[in-house]
JSON list of C-alpha atoms in Angstrom, two decimals:
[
{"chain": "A", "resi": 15, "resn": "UNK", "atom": "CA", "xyz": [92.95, 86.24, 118.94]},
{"chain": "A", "resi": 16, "resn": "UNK", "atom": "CA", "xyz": [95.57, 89.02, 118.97]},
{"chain": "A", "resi": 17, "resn": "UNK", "atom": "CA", "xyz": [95.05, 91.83, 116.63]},
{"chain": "A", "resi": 18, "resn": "UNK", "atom": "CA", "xyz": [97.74, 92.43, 114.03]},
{"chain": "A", "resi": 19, "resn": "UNK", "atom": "CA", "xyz": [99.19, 95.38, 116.03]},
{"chain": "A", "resi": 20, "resn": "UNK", "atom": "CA", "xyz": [99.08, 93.39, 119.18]},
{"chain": "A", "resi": 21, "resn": "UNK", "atom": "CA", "xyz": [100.75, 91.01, 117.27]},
{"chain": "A", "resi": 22, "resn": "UNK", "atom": "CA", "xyz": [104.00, 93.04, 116.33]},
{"chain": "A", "resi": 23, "resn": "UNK", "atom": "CA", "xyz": [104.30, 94.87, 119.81]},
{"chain": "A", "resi": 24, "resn": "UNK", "atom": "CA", "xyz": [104.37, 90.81, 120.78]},
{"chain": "A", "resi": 25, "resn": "UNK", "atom": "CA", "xyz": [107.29, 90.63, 118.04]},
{"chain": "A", "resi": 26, "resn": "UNK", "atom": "CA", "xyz": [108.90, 93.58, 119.03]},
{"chain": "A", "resi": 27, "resn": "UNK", "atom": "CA", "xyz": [108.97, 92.26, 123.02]},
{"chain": "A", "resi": 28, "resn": "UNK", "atom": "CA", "xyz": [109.79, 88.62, 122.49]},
{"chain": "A", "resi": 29, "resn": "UNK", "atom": "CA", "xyz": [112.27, 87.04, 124.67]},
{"chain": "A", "resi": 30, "resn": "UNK", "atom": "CA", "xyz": [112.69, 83.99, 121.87]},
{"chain": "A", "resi": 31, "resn": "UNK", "atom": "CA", "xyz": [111.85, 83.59, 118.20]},
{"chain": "A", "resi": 32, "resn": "UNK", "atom": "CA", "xyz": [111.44, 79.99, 116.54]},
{"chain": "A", "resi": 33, "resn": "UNK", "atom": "CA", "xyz": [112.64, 79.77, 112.71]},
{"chain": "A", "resi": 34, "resn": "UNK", "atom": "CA", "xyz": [111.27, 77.33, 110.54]},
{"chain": "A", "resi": 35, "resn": "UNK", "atom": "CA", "xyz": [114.43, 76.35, 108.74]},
{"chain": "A", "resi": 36, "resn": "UNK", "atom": "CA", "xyz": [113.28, 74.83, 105.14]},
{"chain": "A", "resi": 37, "resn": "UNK", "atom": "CA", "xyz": [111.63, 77.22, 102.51]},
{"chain": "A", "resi": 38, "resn": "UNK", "atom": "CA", "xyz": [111.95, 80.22, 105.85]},
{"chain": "A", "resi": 39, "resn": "UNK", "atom": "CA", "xyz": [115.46, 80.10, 106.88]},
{"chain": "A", "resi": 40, "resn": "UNK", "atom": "CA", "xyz": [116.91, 79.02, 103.38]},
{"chain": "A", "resi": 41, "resn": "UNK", "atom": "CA", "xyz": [115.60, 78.55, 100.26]},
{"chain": "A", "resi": 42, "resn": "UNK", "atom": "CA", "xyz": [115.07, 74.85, 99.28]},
{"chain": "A", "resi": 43, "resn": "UNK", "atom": "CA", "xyz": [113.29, 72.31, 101.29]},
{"chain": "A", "resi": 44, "resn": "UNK", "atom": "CA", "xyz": [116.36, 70.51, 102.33]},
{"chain": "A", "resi": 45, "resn": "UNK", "atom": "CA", "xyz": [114.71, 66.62, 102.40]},
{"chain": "A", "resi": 46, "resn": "UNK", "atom": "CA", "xyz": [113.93, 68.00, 98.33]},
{"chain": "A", "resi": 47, "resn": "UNK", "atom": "CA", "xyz": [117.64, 68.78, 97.88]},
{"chain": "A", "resi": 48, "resn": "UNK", "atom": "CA", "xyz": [118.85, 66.09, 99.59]},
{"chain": "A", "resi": 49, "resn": "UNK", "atom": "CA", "xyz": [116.25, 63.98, 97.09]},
{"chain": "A", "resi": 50, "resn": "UNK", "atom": "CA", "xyz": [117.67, 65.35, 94.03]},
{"chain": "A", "resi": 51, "resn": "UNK", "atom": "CA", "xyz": [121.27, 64.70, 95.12]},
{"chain": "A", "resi": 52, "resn": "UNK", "atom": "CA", "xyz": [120.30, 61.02, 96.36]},
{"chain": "A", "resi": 53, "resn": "UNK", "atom": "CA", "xyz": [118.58, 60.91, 92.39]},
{"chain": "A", "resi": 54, "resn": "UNK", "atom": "CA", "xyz": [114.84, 60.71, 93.65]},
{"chain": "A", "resi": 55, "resn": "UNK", "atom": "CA", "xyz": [114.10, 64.51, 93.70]},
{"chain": "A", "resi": 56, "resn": "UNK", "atom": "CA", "xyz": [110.69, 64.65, 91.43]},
{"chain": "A", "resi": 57, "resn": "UNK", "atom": "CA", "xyz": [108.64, 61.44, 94.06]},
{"chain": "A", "resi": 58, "resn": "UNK", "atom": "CA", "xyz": [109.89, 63.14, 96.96]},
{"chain": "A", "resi": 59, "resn": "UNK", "atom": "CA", "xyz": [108.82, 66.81, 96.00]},
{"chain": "A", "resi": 60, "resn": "UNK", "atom": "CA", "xyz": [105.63, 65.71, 95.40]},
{"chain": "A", "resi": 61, "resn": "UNK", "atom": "CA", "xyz": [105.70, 64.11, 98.67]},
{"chain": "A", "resi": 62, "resn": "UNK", "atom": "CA", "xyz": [106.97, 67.30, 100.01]},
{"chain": "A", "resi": 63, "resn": "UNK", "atom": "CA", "xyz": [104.53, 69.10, 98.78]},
{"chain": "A", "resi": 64, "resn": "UNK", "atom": "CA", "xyz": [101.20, 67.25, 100.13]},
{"chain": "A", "resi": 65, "resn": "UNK", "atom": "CA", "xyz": [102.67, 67.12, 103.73]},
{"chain": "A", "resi": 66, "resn": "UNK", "atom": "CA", "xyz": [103.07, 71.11, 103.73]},
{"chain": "A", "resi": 67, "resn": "UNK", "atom": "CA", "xyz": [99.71, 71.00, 102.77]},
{"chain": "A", "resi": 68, "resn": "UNK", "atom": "CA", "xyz": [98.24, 69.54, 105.71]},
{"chain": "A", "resi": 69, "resn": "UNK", "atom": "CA", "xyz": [96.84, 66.28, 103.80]},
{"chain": "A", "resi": 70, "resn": "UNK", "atom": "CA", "xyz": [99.22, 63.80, 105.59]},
{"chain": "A", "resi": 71, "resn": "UNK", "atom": "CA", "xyz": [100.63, 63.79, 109.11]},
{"chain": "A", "resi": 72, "resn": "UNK", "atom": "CA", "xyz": [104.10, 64.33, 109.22]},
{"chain": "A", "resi": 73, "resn": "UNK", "atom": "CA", "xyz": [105.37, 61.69, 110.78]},
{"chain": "A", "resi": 74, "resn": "UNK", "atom": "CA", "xyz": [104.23, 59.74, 107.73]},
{"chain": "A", "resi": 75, "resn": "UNK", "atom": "CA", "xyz": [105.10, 61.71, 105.18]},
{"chain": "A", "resi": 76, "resn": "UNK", "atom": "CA", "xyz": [108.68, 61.82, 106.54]},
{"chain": "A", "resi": 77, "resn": "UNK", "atom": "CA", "xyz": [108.73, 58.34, 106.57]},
{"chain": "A", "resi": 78, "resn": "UNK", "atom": "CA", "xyz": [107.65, 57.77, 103.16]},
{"chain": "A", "resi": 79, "resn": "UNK", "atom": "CA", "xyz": [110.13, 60.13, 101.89]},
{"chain": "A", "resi": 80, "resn": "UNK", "atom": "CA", "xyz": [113.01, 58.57, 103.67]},
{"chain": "A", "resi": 81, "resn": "UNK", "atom": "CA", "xyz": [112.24, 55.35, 102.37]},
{"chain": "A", "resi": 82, "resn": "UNK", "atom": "CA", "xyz": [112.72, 56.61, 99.21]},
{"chain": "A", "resi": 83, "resn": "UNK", "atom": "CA", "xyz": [115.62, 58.30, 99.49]},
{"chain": "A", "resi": 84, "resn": "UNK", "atom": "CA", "xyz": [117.67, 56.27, 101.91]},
{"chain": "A", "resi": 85, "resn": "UNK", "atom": "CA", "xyz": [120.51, 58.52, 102.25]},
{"chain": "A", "resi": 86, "resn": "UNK", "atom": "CA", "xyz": [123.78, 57.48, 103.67]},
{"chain": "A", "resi": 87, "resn": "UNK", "atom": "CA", "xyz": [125.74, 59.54, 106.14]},
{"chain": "A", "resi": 88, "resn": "UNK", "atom": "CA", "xyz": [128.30, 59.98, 103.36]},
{"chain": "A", "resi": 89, "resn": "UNK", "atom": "CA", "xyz": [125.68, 61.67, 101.16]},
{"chain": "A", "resi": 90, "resn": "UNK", "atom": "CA", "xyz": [124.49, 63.57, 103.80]},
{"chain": "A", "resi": 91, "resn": "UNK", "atom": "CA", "xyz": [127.67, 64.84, 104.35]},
{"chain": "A", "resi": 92, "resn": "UNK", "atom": "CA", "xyz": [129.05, 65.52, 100.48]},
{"chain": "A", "resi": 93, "resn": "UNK", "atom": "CA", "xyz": [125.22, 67.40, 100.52]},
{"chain": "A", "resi": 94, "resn": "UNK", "atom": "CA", "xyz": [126.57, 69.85, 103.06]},
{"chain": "A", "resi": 95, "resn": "UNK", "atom": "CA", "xyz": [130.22, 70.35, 101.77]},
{"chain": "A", "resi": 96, "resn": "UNK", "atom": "CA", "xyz": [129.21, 70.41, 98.08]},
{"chain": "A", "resi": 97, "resn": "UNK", "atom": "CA", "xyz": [125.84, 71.80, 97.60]},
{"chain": "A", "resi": 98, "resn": "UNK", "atom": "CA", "xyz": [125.03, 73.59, 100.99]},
{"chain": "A", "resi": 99, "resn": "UNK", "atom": "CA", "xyz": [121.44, 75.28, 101.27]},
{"chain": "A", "resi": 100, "resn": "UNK", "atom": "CA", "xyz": [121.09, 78.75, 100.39]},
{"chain": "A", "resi": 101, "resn": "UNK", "atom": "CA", "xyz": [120.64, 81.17, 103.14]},
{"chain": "A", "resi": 102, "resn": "UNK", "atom": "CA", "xyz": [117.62, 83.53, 102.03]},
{"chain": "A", "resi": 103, "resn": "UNK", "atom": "CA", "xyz": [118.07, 87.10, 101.97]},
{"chain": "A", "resi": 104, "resn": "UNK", "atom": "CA", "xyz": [117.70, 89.35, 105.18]},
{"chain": "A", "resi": 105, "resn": "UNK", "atom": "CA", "xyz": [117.77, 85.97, 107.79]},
{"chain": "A", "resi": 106, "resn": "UNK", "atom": "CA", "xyz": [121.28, 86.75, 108.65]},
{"chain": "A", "resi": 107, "resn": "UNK", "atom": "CA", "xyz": [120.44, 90.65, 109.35]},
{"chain": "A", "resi": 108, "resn": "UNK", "atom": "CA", "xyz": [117.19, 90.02, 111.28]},
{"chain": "A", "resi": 109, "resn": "UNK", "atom": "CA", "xyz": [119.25, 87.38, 113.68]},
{"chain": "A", "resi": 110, "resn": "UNK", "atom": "CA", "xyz": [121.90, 89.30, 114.24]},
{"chain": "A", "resi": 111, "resn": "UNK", "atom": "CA", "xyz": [119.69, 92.10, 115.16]},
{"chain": "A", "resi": 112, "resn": "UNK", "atom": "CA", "xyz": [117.26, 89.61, 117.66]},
{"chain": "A", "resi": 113, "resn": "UNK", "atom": "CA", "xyz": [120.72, 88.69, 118.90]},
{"chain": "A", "resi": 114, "resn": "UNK", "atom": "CA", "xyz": [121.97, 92.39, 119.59]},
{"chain": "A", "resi": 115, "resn": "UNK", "atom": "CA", "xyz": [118.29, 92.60, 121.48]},
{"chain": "A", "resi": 116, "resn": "UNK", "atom": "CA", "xyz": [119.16, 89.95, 123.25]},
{"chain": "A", "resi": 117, "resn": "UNK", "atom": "CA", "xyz": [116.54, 87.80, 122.06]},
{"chain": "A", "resi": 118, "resn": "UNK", "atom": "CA", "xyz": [117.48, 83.70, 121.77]},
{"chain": "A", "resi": 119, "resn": "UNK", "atom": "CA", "xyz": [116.56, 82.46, 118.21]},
{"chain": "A", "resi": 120, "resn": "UNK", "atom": "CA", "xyz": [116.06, 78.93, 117.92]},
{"chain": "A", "resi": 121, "resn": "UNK", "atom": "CA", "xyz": [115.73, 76.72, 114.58]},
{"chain": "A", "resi": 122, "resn": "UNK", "atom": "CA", "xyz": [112.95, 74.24, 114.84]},
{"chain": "A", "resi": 123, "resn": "UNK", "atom": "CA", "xyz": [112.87, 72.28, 111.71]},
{"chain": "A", "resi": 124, "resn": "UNK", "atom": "CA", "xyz": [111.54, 69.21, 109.95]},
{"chain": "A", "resi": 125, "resn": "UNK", "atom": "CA", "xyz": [115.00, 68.74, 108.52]},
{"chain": "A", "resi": 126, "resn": "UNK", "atom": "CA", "xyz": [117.81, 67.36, 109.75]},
{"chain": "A", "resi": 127, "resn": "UNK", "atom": "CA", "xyz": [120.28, 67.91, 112.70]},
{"chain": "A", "resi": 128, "resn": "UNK", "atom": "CA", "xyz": [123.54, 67.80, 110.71]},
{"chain": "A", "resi": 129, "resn": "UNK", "atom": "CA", "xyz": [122.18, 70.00, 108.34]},
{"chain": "A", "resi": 130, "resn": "UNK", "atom": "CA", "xyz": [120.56, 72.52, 110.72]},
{"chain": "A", "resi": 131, "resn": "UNK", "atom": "CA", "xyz": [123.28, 72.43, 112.87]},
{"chain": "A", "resi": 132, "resn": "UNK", "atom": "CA", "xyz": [125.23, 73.77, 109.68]},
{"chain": "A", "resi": 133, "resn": "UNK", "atom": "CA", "xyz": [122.78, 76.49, 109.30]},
{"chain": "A", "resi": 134, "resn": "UNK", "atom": "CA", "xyz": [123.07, 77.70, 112.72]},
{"chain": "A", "resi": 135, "resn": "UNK", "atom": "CA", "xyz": [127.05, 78.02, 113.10]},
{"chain": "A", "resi": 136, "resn": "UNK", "atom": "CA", "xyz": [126.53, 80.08, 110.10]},
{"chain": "A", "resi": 137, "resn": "UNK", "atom": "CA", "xyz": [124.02, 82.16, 112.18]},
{"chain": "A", "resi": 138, "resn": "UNK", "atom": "CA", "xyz": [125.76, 82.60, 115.03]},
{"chain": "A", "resi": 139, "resn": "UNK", "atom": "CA", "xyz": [123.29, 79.87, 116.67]},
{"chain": "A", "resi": 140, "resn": "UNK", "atom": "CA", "xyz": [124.10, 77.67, 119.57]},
{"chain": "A", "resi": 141, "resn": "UNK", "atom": "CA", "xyz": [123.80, 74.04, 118.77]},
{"chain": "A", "resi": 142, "resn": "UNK", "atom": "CA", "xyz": [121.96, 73.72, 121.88]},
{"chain": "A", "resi": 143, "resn": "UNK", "atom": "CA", "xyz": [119.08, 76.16, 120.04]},
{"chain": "A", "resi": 144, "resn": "UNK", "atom": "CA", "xyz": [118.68, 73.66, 117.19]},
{"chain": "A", "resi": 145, "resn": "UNK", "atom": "CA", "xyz": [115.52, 71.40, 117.41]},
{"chain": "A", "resi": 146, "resn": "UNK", "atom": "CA", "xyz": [115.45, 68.99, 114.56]},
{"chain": "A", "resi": 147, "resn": "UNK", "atom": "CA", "xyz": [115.32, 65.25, 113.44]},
{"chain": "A", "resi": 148, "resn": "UNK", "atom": "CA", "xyz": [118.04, 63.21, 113.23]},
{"chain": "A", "resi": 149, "resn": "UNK", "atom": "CA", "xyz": [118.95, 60.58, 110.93]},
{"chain": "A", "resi": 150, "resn": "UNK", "atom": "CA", "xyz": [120.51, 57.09, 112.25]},
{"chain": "A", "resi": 151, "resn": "UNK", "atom": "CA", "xyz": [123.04, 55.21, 110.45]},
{"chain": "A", "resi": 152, "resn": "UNK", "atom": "CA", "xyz": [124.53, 51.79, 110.45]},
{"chain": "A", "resi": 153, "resn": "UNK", "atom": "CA", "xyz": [128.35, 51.27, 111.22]},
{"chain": "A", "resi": 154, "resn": "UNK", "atom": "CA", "xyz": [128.76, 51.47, 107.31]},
{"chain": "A", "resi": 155, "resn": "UNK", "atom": "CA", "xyz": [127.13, 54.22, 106.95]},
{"chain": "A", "resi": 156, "resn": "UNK", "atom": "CA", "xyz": [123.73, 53.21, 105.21]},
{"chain": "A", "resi": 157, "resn": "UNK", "atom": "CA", "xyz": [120.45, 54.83, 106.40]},
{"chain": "A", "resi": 158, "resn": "UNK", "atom": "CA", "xyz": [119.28, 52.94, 109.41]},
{"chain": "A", "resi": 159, "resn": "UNK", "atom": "CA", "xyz": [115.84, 55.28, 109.50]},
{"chain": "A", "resi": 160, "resn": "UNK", "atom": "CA", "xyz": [115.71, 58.33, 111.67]},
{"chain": "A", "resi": 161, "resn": "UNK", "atom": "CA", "xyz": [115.23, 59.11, 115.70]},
{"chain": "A", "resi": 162, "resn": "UNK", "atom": "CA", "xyz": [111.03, 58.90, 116.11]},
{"chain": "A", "resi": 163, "resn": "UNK", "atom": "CA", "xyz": [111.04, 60.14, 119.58]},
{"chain": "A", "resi": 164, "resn": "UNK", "atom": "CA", "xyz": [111.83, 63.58, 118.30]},
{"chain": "A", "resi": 165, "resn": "UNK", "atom": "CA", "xyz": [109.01, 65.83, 119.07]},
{"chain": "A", "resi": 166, "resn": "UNK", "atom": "CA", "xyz": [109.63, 67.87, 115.45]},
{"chain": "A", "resi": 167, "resn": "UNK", "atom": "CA", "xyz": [108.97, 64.36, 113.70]},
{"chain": "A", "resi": 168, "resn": "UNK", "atom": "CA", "xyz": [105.73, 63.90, 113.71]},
{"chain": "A", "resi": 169, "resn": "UNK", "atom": "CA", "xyz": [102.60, 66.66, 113.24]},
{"chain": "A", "resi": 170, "resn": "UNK", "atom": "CA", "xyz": [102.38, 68.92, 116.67]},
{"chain": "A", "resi": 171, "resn": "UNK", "atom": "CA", "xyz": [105.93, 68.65, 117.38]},
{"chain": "A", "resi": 172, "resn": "UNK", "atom": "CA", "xyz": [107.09, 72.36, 117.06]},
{"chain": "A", "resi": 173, "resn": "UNK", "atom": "CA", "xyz": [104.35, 73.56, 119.33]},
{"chain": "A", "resi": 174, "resn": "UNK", "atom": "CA", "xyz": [105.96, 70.58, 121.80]},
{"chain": "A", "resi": 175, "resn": "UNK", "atom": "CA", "xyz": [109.31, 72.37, 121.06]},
{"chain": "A", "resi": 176, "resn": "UNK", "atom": "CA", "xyz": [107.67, 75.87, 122.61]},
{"chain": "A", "resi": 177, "resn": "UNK", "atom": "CA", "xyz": [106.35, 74.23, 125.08]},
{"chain": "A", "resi": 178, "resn": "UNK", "atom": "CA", "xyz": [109.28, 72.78, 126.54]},
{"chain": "A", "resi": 179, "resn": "UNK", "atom": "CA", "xyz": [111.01, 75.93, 125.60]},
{"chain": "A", "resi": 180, "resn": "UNK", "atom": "CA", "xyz": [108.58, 77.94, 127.54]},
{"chain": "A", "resi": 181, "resn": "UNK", "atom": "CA", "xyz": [108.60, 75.17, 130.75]},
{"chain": "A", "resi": 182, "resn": "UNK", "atom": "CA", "xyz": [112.18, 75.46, 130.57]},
{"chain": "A", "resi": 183, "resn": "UNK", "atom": "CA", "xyz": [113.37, 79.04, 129.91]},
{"chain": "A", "resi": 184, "resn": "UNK", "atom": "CA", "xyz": [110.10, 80.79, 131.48]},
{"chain": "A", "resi": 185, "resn": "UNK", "atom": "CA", "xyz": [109.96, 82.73, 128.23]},
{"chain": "A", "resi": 186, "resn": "UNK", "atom": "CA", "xyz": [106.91, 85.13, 128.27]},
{"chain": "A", "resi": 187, "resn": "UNK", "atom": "CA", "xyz": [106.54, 85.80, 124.54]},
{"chain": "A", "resi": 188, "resn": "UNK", "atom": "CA", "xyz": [107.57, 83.54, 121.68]},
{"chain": "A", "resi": 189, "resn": "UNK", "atom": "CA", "xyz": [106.99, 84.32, 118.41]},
{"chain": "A", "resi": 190, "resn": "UNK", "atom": "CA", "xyz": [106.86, 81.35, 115.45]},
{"chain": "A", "resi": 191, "resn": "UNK", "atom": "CA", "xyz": [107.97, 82.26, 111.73]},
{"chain": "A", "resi": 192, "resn": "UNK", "atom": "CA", "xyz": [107.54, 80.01, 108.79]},
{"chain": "A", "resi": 193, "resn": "UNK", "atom": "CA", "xyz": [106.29, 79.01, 105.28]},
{"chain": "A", "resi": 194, "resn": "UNK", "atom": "CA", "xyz": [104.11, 76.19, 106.51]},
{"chain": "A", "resi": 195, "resn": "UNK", "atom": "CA", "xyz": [101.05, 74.20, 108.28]},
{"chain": "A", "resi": 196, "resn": "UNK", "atom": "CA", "xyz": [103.06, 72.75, 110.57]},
{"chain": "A", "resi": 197, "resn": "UNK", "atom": "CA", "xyz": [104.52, 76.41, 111.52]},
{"chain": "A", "resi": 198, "resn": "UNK", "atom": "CA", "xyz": [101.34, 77.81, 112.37]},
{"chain": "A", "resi": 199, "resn": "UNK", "atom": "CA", "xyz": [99.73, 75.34, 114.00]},
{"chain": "A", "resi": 200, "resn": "UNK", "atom": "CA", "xyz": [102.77, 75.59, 116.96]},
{"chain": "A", "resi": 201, "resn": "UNK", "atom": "CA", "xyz": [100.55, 79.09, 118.06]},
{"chain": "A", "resi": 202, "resn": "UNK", "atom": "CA", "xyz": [99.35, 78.22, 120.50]},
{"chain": "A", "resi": 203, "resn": "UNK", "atom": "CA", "xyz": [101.50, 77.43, 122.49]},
{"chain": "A", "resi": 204, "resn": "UNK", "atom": "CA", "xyz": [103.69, 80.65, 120.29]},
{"chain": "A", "resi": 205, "resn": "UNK", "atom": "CA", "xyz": [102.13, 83.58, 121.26]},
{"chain": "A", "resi": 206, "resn": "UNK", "atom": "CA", "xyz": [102.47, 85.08, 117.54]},
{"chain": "A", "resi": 207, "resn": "UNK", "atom": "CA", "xyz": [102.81, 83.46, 114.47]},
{"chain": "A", "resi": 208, "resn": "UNK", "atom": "CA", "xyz": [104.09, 85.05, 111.44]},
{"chain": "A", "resi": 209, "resn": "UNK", "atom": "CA", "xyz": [103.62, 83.45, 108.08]},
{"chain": "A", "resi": 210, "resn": "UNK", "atom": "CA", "xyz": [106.66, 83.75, 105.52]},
{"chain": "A", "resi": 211, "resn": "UNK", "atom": "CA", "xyz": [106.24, 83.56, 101.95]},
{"chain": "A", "resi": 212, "resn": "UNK", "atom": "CA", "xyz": [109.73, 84.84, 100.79]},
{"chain": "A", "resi": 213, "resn": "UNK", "atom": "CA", "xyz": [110.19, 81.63, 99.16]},
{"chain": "A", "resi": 214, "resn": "UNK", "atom": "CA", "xyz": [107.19, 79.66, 98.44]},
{"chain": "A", "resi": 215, "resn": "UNK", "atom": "CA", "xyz": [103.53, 80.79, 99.21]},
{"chain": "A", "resi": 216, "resn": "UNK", "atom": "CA", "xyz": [101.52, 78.05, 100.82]},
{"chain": "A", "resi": 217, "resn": "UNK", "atom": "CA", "xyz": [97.72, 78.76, 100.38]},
{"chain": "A", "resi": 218, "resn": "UNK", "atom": "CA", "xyz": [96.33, 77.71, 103.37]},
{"chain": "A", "resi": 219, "resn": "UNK", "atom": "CA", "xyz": [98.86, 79.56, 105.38]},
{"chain": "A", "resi": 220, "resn": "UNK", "atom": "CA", "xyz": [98.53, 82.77, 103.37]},
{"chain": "A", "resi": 221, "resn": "UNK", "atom": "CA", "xyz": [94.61, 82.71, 104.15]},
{"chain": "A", "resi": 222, "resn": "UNK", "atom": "CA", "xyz": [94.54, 81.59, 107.59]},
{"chain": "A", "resi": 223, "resn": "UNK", "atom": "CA", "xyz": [97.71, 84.28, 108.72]},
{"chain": "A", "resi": 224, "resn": "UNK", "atom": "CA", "xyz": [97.46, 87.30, 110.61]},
{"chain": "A", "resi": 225, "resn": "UNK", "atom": "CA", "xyz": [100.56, 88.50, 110.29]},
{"chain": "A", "resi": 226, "resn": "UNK", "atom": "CA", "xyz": [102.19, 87.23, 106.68]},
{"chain": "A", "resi": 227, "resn": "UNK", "atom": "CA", "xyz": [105.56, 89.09, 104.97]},
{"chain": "A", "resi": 228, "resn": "UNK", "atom": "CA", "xyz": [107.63, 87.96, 102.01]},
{"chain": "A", "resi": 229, "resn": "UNK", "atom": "CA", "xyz": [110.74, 89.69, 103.13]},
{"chain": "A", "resi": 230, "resn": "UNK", "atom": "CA", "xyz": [112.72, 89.76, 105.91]},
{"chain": "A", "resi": 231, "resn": "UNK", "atom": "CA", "xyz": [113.28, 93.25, 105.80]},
{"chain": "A", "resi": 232, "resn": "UNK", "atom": "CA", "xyz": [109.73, 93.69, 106.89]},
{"chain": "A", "resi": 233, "resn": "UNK", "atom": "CA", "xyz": [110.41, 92.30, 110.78]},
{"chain": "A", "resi": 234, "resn": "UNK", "atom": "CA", "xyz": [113.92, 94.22, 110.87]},
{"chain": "A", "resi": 235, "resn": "UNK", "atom": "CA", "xyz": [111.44, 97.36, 109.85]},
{"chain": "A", "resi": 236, "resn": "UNK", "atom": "CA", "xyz": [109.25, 96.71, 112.94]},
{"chain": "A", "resi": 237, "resn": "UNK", "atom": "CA", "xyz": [112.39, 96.50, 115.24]},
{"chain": "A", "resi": 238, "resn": "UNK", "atom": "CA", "xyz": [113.76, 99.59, 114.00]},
{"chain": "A", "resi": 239, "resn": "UNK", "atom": "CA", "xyz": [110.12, 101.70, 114.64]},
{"chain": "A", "resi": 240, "resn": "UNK", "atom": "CA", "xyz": [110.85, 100.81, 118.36]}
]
């Protein structure tokens, strides 16, 4: 196991750094907003909340949750135009920055496409860097479940993600940031994992973290010491 020094020179060297997008790259748990706004929000953050936990696979929680909320593509859409997530502070500093680098920064979420995808052209992110699940409609719009053969839907997927990323790019370093279980268990294959609790602190990832911040300002620190 890296040391927590060897762990920021990794940072500091990375050719690619993974965001988690919900509760990491904004500030809600987008499946929670898009709950409240589909008038299920209290089941589903409850649901929400044993899945980051670790308790149920994802895959199943996801599942459960949709179910629930069956959103329709119009809903989906008024989410993004009328209530769009909030970015949290420093992300948009600390990309640009990786950017300037030359690092590529990639959003692997739990969420959803057409969400993330809004995310990322606020970033300055290529679509193509975007990893996340996407939901499937009928002609008329109503939910018609979501794509399972996504590797981010079920429990394991991000660390298929950096894989794949790895196989494909021949990235030597890749560093992982986010608020939850399913962040940190994608190292390995990440070769760092940093734990973010800017927005909600998730026990078992607090513990178990090497390397764990609250602020963004805290990586864009490390890049400047270089």
């Amino acid at each position: 196991m890296a040391s927590l020094l060897e762990m920021k020179e990794i940072f500091r060297n990375a050719d690619a750094v993974c965001f988690d997008v919900d509760s990491t790259v904004i500030r809600e748990e987008g499946i929670d907003e898009l709950a409240k706004f589909c008038g299920v929000g209290d089941a589903v953050a409850e649901m929400t909340r044993r899945a980051m936990g670790g308790t149920v696979t994802f895959k199943a929680a996801l599942t459960a949750r949709l179910g629930l909320i069956r959103p329709s593509y119009e809903q989906v859409q008024k989410l993004i135009s009328d209530n769009p997530p909030q970015l949290t502070p420093g992300i948009r500093e600390l990309v640009n920055r990786l950017h300037q680098r030359g690092v590529q920064v990639f959003l692997v979420s739990g969420g959803f496409q057409s969400i993330v995808e809004h995310l990322a052209s606020q970033l300055n992110i290529p679509t193509a860097n975007v990893f996340a699940n996407r939901l499937k409609f009928y002609f008329n719009g109503e939910y018609a479940g979501f794509d399972e053969t996504q590797p981010t839907a079920e429990s394991g997927g991000k660390g298929k993600v950096i894989t794949h990323l790895k196989e494909q790019f021949h990235f030597k370093k890749v560093v992982m940031i986010g608020d939850g279980a399913t962040d940190m268990e994608a190292c390995p294959p990440a070769d760092c994992f940093i734990g973010f609790g800017g927005n909600v602190i998730r026990k078992q990832v607090k513990e178990k973290a090497k390397w764990y911040i609250t602020h963004f300002d805290e990586l864009l620190k490390e890049l400047e010491e270089r």
